[in-house]
mmCIF file of C-alpha atoms in Angstrom:
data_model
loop_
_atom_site.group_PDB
_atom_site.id
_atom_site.type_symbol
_atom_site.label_atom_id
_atom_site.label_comp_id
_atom_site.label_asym_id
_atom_site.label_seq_id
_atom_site.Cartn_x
_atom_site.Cartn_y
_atom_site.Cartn_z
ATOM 1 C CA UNK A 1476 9.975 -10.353 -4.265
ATOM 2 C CA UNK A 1477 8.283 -11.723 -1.119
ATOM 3 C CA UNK A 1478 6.944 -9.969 1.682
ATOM 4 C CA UNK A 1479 9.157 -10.098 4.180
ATOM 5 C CA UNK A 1480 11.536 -7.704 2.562
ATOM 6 C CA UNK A 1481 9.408 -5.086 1.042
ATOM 7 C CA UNK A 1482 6.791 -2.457 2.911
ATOM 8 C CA UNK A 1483 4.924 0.242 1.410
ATOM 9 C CA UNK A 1484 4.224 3.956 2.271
ATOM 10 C CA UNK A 1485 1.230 4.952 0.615
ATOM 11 C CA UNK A 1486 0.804 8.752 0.681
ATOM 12 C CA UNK A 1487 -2.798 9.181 1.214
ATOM 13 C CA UNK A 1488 -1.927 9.339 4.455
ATOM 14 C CA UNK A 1489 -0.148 12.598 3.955
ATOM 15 C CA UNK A 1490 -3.103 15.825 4.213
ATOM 16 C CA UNK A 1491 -0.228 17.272 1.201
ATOM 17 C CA UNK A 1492 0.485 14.260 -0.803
ATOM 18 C CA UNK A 1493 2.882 14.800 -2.726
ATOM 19 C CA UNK A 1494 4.986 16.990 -0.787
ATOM 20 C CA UNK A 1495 4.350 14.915 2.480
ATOM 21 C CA UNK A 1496 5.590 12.199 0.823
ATOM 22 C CA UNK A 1497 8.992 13.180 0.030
ATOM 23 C CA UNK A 1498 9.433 14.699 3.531
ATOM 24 C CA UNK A 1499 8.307 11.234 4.915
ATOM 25 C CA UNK A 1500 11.136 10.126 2.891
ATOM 26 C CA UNK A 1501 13.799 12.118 4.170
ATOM 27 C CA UNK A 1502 12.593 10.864 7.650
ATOM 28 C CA UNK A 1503 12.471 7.232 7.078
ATOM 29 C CA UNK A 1504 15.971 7.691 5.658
ATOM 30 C CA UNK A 1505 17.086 8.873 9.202
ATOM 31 C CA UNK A 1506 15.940 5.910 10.937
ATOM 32 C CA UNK A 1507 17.502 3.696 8.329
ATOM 33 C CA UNK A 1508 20.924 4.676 8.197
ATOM 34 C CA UNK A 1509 23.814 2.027 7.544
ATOM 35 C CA UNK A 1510 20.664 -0.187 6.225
ATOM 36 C CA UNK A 1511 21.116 -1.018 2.560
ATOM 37 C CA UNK A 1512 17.645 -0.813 0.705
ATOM 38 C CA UNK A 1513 16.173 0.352 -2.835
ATOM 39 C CA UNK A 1514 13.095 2.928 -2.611
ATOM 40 C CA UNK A 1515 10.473 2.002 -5.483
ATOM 41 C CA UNK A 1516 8.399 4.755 -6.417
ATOM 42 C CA UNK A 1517 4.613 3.860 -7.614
ATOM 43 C CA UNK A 1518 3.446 7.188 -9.523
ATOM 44 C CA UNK A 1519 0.028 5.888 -10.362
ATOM 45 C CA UNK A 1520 -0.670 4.690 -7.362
ATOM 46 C CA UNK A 1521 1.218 7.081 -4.996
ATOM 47 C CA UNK A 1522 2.836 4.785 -2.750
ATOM 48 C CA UNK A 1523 6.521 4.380 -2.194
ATOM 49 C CA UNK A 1524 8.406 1.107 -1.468
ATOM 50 C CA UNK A 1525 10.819 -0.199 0.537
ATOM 51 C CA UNK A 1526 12.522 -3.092 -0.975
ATOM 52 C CA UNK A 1527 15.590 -4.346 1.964
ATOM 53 C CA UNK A 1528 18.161 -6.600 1.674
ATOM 54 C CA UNK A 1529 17.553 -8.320 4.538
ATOM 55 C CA UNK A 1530 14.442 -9.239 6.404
ATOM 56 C CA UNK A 1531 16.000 -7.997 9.705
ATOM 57 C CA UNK A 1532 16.677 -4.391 7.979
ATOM 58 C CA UNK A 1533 12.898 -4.541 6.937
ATOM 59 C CA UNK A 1534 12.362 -5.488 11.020
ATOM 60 C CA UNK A 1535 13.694 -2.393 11.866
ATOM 61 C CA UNK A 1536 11.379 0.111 9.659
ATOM 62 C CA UNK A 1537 8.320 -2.122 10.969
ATOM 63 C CA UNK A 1538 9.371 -1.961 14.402
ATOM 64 C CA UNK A 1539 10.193 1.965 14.966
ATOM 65 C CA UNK A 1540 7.522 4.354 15.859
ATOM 66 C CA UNK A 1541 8.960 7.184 12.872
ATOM 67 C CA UNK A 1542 6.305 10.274 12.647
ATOM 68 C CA UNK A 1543 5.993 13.193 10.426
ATOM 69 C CA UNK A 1544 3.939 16.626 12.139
ATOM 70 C CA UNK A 1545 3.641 14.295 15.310
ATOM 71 C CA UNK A 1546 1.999 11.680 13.163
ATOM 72 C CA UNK A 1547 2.835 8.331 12.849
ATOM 73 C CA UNK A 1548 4.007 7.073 9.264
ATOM 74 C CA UNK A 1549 1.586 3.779 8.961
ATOM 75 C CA UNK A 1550 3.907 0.939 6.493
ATOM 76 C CA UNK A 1551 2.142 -2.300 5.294
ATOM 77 C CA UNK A 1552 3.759 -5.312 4.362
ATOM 78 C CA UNK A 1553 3.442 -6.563 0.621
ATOM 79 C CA UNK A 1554 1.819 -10.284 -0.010
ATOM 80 C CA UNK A 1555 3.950 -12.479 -2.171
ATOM 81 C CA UNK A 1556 0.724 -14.563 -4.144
ATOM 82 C CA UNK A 1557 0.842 -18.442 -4.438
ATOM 83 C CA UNK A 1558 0.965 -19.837 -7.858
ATOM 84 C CA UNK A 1559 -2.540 -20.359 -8.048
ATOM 85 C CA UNK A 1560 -3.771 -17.457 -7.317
ATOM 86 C CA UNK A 1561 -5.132 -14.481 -9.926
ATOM 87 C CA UNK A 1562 -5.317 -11.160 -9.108
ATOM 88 C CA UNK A 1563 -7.845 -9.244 -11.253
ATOM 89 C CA UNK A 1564 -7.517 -5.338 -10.830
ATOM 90 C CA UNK A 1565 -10.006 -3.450 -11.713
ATOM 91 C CA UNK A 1566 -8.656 0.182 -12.701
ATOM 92 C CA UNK A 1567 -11.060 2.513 -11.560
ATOM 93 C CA UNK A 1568 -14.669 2.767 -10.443
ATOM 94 C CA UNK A 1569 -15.563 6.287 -11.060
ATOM 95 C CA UNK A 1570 -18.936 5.712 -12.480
ATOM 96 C CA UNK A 1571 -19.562 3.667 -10.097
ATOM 97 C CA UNK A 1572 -20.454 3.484 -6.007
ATOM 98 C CA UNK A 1573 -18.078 1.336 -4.086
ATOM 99 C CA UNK A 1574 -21.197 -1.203 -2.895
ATOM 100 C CA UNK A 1575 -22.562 -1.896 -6.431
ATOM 101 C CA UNK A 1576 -18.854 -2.704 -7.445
ATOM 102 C CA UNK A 1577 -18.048 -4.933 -5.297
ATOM 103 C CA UNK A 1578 -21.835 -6.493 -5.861
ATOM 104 C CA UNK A 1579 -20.712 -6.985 -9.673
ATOM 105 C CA UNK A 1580 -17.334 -8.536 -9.054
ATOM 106 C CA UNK A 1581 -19.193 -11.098 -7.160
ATOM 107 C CA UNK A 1582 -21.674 -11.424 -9.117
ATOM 108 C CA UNK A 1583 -19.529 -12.024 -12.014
ATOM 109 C CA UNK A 1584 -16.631 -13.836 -9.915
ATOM 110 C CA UNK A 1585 -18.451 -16.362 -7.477
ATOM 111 C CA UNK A 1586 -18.900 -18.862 -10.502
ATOM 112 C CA UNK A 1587 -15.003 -19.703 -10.879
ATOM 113 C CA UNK A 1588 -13.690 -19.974 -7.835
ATOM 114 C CA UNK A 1589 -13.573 -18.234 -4.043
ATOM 115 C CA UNK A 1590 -13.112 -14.730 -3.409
ATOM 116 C CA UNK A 1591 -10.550 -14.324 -0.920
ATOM 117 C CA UNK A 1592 -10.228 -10.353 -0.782
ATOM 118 C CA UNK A 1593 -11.511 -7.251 -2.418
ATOM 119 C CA UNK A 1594 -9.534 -4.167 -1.688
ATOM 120 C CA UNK A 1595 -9.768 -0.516 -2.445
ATOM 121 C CA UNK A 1596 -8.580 2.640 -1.627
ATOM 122 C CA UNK A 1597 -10.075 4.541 1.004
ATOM 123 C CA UNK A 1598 -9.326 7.340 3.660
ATOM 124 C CA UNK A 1599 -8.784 6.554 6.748
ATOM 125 C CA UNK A 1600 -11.250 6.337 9.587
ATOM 126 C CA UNK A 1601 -14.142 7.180 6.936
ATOM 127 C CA UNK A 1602 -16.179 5.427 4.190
ATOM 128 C CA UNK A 1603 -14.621 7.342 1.347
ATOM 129 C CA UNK A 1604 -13.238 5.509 -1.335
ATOM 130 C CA UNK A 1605 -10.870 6.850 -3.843
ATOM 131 C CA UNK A 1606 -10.989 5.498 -7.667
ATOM 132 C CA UNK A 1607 -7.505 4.925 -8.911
ATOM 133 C CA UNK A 1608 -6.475 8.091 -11.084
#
């Protein structure tokens, strides 16, 4: 599934999670009637999907301002990987501090090829960063 036609919701950005997110739901649905799309729920990693039909359809939830509590709902676009590239996730880093982590993936990475990204899961507008659970 490339990126053009599916966007993610991730509900850290929600103060009440779990409840936030399903509410954000129900709003996005509002904006998106007579669009035909699948909603793809990631438990683990609490982030909901949008998978459309057509790229134009996945336009539209990109391109309206939809807010919850006078909040905007913040959507990123999913990256469809090239053939020749590996993703290596790394479940959790409890034991560890975010710096040292990243440190060791180099560390142990560097040798076999370029690192083009490290990502993790933090809160916005601070330097907190949540292990995966």
């Amino acid at each position: 599934m490339g990126s053009d036609r599916k966007f993610g919701m991730s509900w850290v950005q929600f103060k009440d999670e779990g409840h936030g997110a399903v509410e954000a739901l129900e709003i996005v649905s509002k904006h998106l009637v007579g669009t035909y799309y699948t909603i793809q729920e990631d438990f683990r990693n609490r982030v909901t999907y949008y998978i459309f039909h057509k790229v134009s359809d996945a336009e539209k939830l990109i391109k309206n301002f939809i807010c919850r509590q006078g909040i905007k709902i913040e959507f990123y676009q999913t990256v469809k990987f090239e053939e020749d590239i590996t993703i290596i996730n790394i479940p959790n880093f409890k034991d560890v501090d975010i710096i040292t982590m990243i440190d060791i993936i180099k560390s142990q990475l560097e040798n076999c090829g370029e690192i083009k990204d490290i990502s993790a899961l933090a809160r916005k507008g601070t330097g907190e960063f949540l292990p995966s659970v």
